[in-house]
PDB file of C-alpha atoms in Angstrom:
ATOM      1  CA  ARG A   1       3.558  66.997 133.076  1.00  0.00           C
ATOM      2  CA  LYS A   2       2.123  63.945 135.110  1.00  0.00           C
ATOM      3  CA  TYR A   3       0.693  62.947 132.024  1.00  0.00           C
ATOM      4  CA  SER A   4       4.103  63.028 130.617  1.00  0.00           C
ATOM      5  CA  LYS A   5       5.686  61.016 133.034  1.00  0.00           C
ATOM      6  CA  LEU A   6       2.502  58.442 132.853  1.00  0.00           C
ATOM      7  CA  SER A   7       3.182  58.084 128.997  1.00  0.00           C
ATOM      8  CA  SER A   8       6.862  58.063 129.093  1.00  0.00           C
ATOM      9  CA  THR A   9       6.886  55.359 131.651  1.00  0.00           C
ATOM     10  CA  TYR A  10       3.989  53.223 130.430  1.00  0.00           C
ATOM     11  CA  GLY A  11       3.480  54.522 126.960  1.00  0.00           C
ATOM     12  CA  ASN A  12       0.758  56.392 125.091  1.00  0.00           C
ATOM     13  CA  ASP A  13      -1.845  53.367 125.222  1.00  0.00           C
ATOM     14  CA  VAL A  14      -2.439  53.805 128.842  1.00  0.00           C
ATOM     15  CA  VAL A  15      -4.827  56.538 129.379  1.00  0.00           C
ATOM     16  CA  ASN A  16      -5.689  59.492 127.425  1.00  0.00           C
ATOM     17  CA  GLU A  17      -4.402  63.120 128.893  1.00  0.00           C
ATOM     18  CA  LYS A  18      -7.742  64.052 129.502  1.00  0.00           C
ATOM     19  CA  THR A  19      -8.388  60.984 132.004  1.00  0.00           C
ATOM     20  CA  CYS A  20      -5.386  61.913 133.552  1.00  0.00           C
ATOM     21  CA  ARG A  21      -5.892  65.772 134.541  1.00  0.00           C
ATOM     22  CA  ARG A  22      -9.738  64.649 135.514  1.00  0.00           C
ATOM     23  CA  TRP A  23      -7.799  62.088 138.032  1.00  0.00           C
ATOM     24  CA  PHE A  24      -5.205  64.639 139.379  1.00  0.00           C
ATOM     25  CA  SER A  25      -7.247  67.799 139.147  1.00  0.00           C
ATOM     26  CA  ALA A  26     -10.848  66.528 140.651  1.00  0.00           C
ATOM     27  CA  GLY A  27      -8.661  64.305 143.380  1.00  0.00           C
ATOM     28  CA  GLY A  28      -9.799  61.583 141.944  1.00  0.00           C
ATOM     29  CA  PHE A  29      -6.833  59.216 143.050  1.00  0.00           C
ATOM     30  CA  LYS A  30      -7.520  60.715 146.880  1.00  0.00           C
ATOM     31  CA  LYS A  31     -11.268  59.422 146.478  1.00  0.00           C
ATOM     32  CA  GLY A  32     -10.122  56.374 144.935  1.00  0.00           C
ATOM     33  CA  ASP A  33     -11.879  57.317 141.667  1.00  0.00           C
ATOM     34  CA  PHE A  34     -10.002  55.463 138.476  1.00  0.00           C
ATOM     35  CA  ARG A  35     -13.053  55.363 136.012  1.00  0.00           C
ATOM     36  CA  LEU A  36     -11.406  55.645 132.590  1.00  0.00           C
ATOM     37  CA  LYS A  37     -14.524  56.962 131.365  1.00  0.00           C
ATOM     38  CA  GLU A  38     -16.750  60.253 131.828  1.00  0.00           C
ATOM     39  CA  GLU A  39     -19.700  60.774 133.685  1.00  0.00           C
ATOM     40  CA  PRO A  40     -23.165  61.314 131.918  1.00  0.00           C
ATOM     41  CA  ARG A  41     -23.472  64.957 131.083  1.00  0.00           C
ATOM     42  CA  ALA A  42     -26.739  66.879 131.248  1.00  0.00           C
ATOM     43  CA  GLY A  43     -28.059  67.433 127.576  1.00  0.00           C
ATOM     44  CA  CYS A  44     -29.465  65.458 124.600  1.00  0.00           C
ATOM     45  CA  PRO A  45     -27.035  62.862 123.620  1.00  0.00           C
ATOM     46  CA  LYS A  46     -25.314  63.722 120.118  1.00  0.00           C
ATOM     47  CA  ASN A  47     -26.809  59.981 118.832  1.00  0.00           C
ATOM     48  CA  SER A  48     -30.302  61.398 119.730  1.00  0.00           C
ATOM     49  CA  ILE A  49     -29.746  64.559 117.508  1.00  0.00           C
ATOM     50  CA  LEU A  50     -28.264  62.654 114.524  1.00  0.00           C
ATOM     51  CA  SER A  51     -31.199  60.115 114.576  1.00  0.00           C
ATOM     52  CA  ASN A  52     -33.725  63.031 114.763  1.00  0.00           C
ATOM     53  CA  CYS A  53     -31.796  64.805 111.658  1.00  0.00           C
ATOM     54  CA  LYS A  54     -31.558  61.555 109.749  1.00  0.00           C
ATOM     55  CA  LEU A  55     -35.440  61.006 110.210  1.00  0.00           C
ATOM     56  CA  LEU A  56     -36.071  64.334 109.247  1.00  0.00           C
ATOM     57  CA  LEU A  57     -33.756  63.972 105.761  1.00  0.00           C
ATOM     58  CA  MET A  58     -36.180  60.892 105.273  1.00  0.00           C
ATOM     59  CA  LYS A  59     -39.287  62.414 105.717  1.00  0.00           C
ATOM     60  CA  SER A  60     -38.353  65.231 103.278  1.00  0.00           C
ATOM     61  CA  ASN A  61     -36.934  62.951 100.669  1.00  0.00           C
ATOM     62  CA  LEU A  62     -33.590  64.673 101.139  1.00  0.00           C
ATOM     63  CA  TYR A  63     -31.927  61.245 102.262  1.00  0.00           C
ATOM     64  CA  TYR A  64     -30.686  59.033  99.602  1.00  0.00           C
TER      65      TYR A  64
END
């Protein structure tokens, strides 16, 4: 509901719904947290996994 009010007031390009939910649910406004990007998460980044797959394919001559 809050996202609907923001997007109707400022347009759809202002902030996405996921960021808006984080701001309200985690108390972001009360804490002064207005970041538009999420914090890094634990685990292996997607880029690393994709690079490893590409490398394996190149080594096996299946990569074109």
